[in-house]
Short mmCIF file of C-alpha atoms in Angstrom, two decimals:
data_model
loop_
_atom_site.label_atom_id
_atom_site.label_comp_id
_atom_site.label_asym_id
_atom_site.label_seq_id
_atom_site.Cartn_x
_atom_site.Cartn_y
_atom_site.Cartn_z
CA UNK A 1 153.15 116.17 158.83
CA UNK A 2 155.62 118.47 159.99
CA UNK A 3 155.73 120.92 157.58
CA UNK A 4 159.86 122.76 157.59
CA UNK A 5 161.04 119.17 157.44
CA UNK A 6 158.62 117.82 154.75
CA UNK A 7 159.51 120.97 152.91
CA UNK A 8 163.36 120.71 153.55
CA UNK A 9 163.17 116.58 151.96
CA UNK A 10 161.86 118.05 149.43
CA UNK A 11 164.43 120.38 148.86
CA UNK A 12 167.26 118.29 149.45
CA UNK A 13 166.06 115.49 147.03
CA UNK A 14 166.09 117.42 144.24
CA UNK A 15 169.31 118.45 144.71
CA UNK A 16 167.85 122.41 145.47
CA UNK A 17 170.06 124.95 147.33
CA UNK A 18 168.50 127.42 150.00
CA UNK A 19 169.41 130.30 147.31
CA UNK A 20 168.05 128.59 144.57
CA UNK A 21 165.01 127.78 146.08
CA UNK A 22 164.13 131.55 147.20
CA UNK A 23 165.27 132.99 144.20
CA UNK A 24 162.99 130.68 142.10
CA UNK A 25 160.06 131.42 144.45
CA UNK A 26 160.67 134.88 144.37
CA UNK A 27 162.01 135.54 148.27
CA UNK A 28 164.93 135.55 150.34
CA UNK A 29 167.09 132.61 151.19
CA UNK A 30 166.86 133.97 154.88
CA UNK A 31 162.86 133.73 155.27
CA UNK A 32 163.64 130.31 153.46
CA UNK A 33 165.79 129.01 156.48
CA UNK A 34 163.53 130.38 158.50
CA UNK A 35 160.53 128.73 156.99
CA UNK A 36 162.72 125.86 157.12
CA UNK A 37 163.35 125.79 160.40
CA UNK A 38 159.81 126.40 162.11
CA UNK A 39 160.84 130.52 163.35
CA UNK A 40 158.19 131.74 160.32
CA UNK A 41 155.25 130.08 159.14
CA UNK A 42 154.06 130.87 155.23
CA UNK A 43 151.03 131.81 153.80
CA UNK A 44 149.27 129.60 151.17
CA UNK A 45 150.61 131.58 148.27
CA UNK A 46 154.23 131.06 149.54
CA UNK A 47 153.39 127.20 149.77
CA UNK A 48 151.97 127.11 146.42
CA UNK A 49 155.35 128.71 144.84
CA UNK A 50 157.78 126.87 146.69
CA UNK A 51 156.21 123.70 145.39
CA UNK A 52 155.78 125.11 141.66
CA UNK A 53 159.46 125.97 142.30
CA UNK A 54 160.12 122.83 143.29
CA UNK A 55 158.59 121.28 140.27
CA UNK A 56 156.69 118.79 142.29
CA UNK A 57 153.94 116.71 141.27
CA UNK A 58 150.37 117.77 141.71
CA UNK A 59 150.19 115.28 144.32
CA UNK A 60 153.21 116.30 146.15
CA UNK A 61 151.88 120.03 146.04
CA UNK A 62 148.34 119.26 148.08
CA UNK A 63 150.40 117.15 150.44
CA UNK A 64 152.67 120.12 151.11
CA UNK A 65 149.80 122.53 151.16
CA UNK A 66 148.20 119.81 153.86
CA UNK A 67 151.54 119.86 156.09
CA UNK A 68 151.30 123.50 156.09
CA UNK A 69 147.86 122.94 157.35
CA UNK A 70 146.09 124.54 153.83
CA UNK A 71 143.25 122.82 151.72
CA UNK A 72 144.47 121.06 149.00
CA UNK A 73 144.78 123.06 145.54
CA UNK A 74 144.32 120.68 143.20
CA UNK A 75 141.68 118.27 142.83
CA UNK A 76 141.46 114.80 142.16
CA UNK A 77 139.04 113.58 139.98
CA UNK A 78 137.73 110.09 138.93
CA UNK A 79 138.03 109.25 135.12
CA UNK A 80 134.06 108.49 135.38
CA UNK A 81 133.66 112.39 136.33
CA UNK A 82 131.59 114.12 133.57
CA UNK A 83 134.30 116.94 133.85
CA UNK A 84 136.89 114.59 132.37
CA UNK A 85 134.62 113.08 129.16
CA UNK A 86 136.98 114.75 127.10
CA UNK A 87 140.07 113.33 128.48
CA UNK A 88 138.50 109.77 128.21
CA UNK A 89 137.10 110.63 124.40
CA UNK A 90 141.15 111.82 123.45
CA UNK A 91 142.84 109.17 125.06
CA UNK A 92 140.70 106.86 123.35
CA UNK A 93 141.38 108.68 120.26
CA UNK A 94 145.38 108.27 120.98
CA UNK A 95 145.18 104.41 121.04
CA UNK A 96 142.92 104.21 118.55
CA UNK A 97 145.66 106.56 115.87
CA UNK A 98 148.35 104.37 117.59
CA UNK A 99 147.05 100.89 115.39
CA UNK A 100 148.69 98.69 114.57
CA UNK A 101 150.93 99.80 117.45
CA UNK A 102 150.52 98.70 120.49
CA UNK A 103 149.95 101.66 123.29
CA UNK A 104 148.22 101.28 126.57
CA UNK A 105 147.13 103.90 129.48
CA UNK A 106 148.06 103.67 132.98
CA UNK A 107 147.93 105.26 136.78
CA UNK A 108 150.11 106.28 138.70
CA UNK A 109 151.10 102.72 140.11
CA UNK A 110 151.30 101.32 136.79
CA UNK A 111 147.83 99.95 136.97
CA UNK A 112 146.30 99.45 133.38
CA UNK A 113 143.30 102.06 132.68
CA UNK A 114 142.61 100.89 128.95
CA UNK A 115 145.07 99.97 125.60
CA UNK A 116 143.97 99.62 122.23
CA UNK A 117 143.49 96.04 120.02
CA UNK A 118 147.71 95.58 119.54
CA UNK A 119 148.66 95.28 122.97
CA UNK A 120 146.84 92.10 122.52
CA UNK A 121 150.05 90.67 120.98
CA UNK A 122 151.58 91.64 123.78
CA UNK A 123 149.49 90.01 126.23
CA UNK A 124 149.25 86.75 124.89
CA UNK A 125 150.08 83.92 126.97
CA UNK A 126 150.19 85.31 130.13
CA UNK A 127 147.86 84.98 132.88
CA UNK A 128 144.16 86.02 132.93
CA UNK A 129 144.60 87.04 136.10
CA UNK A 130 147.46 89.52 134.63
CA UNK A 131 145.92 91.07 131.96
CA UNK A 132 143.34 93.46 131.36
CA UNK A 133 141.80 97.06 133.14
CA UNK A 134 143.17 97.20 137.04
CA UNK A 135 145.88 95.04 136.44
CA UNK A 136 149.42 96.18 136.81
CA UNK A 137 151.47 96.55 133.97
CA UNK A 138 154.93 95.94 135.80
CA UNK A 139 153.64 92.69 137.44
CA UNK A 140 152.85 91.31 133.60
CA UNK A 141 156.05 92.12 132.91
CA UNK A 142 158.22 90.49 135.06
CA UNK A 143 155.62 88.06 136.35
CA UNK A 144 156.71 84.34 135.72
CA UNK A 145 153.38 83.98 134.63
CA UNK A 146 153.09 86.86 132.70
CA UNK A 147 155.13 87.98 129.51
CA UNK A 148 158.63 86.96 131.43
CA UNK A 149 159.39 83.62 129.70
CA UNK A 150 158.75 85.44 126.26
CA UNK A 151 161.30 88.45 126.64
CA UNK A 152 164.43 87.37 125.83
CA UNK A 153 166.70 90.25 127.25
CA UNK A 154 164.60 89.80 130.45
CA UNK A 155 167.82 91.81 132.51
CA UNK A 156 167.76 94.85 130.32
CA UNK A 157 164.11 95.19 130.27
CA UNK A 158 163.52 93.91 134.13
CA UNK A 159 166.12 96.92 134.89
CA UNK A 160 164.22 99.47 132.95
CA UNK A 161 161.00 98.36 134.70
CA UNK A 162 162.89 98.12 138.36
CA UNK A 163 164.17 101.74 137.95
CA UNK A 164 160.47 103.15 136.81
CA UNK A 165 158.86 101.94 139.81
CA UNK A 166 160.21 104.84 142.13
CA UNK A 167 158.39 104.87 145.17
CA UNK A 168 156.68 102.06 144.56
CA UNK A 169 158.86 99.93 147.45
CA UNK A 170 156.32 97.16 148.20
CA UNK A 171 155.65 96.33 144.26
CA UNK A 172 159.69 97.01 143.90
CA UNK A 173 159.88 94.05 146.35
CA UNK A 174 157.83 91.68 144.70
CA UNK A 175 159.13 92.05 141.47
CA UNK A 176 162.37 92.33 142.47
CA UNK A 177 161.93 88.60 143.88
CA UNK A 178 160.55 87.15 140.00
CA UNK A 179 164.23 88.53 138.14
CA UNK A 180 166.71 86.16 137.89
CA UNK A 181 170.59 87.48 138.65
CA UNK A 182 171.13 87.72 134.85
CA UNK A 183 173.82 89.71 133.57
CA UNK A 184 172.78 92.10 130.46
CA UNK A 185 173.58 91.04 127.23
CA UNK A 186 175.84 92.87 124.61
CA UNK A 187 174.69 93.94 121.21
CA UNK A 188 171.65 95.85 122.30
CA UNK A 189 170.56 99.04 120.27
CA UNK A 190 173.06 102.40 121.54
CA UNK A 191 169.69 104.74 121.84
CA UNK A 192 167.57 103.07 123.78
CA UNK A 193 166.51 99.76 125.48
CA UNK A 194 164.31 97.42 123.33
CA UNK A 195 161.84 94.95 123.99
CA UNK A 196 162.56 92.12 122.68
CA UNK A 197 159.59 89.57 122.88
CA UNK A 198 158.86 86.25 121.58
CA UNK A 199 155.42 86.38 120.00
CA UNK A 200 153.32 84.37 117.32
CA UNK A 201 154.01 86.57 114.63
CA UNK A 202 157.96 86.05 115.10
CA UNK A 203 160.27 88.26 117.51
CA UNK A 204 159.24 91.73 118.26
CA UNK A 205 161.48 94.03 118.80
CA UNK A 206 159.79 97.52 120.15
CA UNK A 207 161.61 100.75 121.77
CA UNK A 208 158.36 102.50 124.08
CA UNK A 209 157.66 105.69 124.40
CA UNK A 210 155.55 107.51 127.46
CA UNK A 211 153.65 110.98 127.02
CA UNK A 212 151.71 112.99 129.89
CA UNK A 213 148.85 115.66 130.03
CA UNK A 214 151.72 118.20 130.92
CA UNK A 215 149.22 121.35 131.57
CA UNK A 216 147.10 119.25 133.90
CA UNK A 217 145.66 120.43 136.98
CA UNK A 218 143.92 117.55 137.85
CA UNK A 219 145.62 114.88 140.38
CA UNK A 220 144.31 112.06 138.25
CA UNK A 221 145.06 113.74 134.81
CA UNK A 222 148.60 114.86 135.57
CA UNK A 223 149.56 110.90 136.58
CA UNK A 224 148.16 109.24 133.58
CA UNK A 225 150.92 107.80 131.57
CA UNK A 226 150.01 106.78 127.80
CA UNK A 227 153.19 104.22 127.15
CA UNK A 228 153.24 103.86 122.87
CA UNK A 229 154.86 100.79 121.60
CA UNK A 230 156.95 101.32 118.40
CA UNK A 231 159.04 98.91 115.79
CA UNK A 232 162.30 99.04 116.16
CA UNK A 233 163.38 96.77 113.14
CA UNK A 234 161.39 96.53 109.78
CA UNK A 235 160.77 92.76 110.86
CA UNK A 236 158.54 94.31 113.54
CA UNK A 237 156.44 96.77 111.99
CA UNK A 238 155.87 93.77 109.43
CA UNK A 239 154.44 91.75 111.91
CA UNK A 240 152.42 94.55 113.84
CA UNK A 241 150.98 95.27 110.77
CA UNK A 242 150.12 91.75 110.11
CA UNK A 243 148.60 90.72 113.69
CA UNK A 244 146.17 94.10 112.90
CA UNK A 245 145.10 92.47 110.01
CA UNK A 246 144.38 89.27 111.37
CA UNK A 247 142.09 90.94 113.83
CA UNK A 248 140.79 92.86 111.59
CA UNK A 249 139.43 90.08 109.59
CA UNK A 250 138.87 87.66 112.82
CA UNK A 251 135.63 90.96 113.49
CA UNK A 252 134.41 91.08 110.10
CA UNK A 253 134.06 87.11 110.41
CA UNK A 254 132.11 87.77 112.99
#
């Protein structure tokens, strides 16, 4: 990677002036432009706070450090590591304190790491093939064969999920193809963008909320996403609450 040009997208994407830039790093905007344009080369520290400056992801920051041509400074664990038995111990604490809302874990690419007993009510009907750990959470969304025939503000929602995929171009394209040209309907709620979803228990209507590990430096930790499902209506915390109990009778039958 060439290193002043990877460092000058950067830059410019986030809408980041020379000036700004040094002044956050703590240097000159002259050894910036000349970082930027190849007449100086940086040390590893100065790589390091130009990225923390420029508030880029853990990722981001080794791949910078890499076009520089430094070792990566963050590593990148796997959930299985011993190192991270905590992490897996509170995020199944999380979904657990979530009940009887639904919440659910996921990567990165929006591929599902675990969710607790509820989000089976959001699954149902769709797809075997859709559902379940490794599967990607946008393609059950908008997936004709996933929970797309049951949402019925499908263009809100399929906008929301569109707009979160980022720089995901190739899934962007795919799901892109499975929305209909449907124009948004009026009368949805002025804070936020429900889902509303057809369900056995009556419709659910559920606003969604999505926390991080912000003090990670782990890879893997800082690009978990734990997405909580809440009621938006009385309605559907009534029925939430009802589905839990059903399952919650279905195991003691067992």
């Amino acid at each position: 990677m060439d290193f002043p040009r990877t460092l000058r997208e950067r830059r410019t994407r986030r809408h980041i002036s020379q000036l700004d830039l040094a002044l956050r790093a703590g240097t000159t905007q002259r050894y910036l432009s000349f970082i930027e344009s190849g007449r100086s080369v940086p040390g590893r520290n100065m790589v390091v706070r130009l990225a923390e400056s420029l508030e880029l992801p853990l990722r981001e920051r080794n791949e910078l450090l890499l076009a520089a041509g430094y070792a990566p400074a963050y590593p990148e664990s796997s959930l299985d590591d011993p190192l991270l038995a905590p992490v897996r111990t509170a995020i199944d604490h999380i979904l657990r304190g979530h009940l009887p809302y639904p919440a659910l874990v996921v990567d990165r690419g929006g591929d599902l790491i675990a969710a607790n007993a509820a989000f089976d009510l959001i699954t149902e009907g769709a797809a075997a093939e859709l559902v379940g750990p490794g599967t990607n959470i946008y393609r059950l969304a908008l997936h004709p064969d996933g929970l797309a025939p049951r949402i019925l503000n499908l263009a809100e929602w399929a906008r929301h999920i569109l707009v979160r995929l980022g720089n995901l171009e190739e899934l962007h394209a795919e799901l892109t193809g499975y929305v209909p040209d449907l124009e948004p309907s009026a009368g949805q709620l002025g804070f936020a963008v429900p889902l509303r979803l057809r369900s056995s228990y009556g419709e659910l209507r559920l606003m969604t909320t999505v926390t991080t590990f912000a003090t990670a430096v782990d890879v893997t930790l800082a690009e978990l996403k734990l997405e909580a499902f809440l009621p938006a209506d009385p309605a559907t915390a009534e029925a939430l609450s009802a589905a839990a109990g059903a399952m919650t009778y279905a195991a003691l039958g067992q």
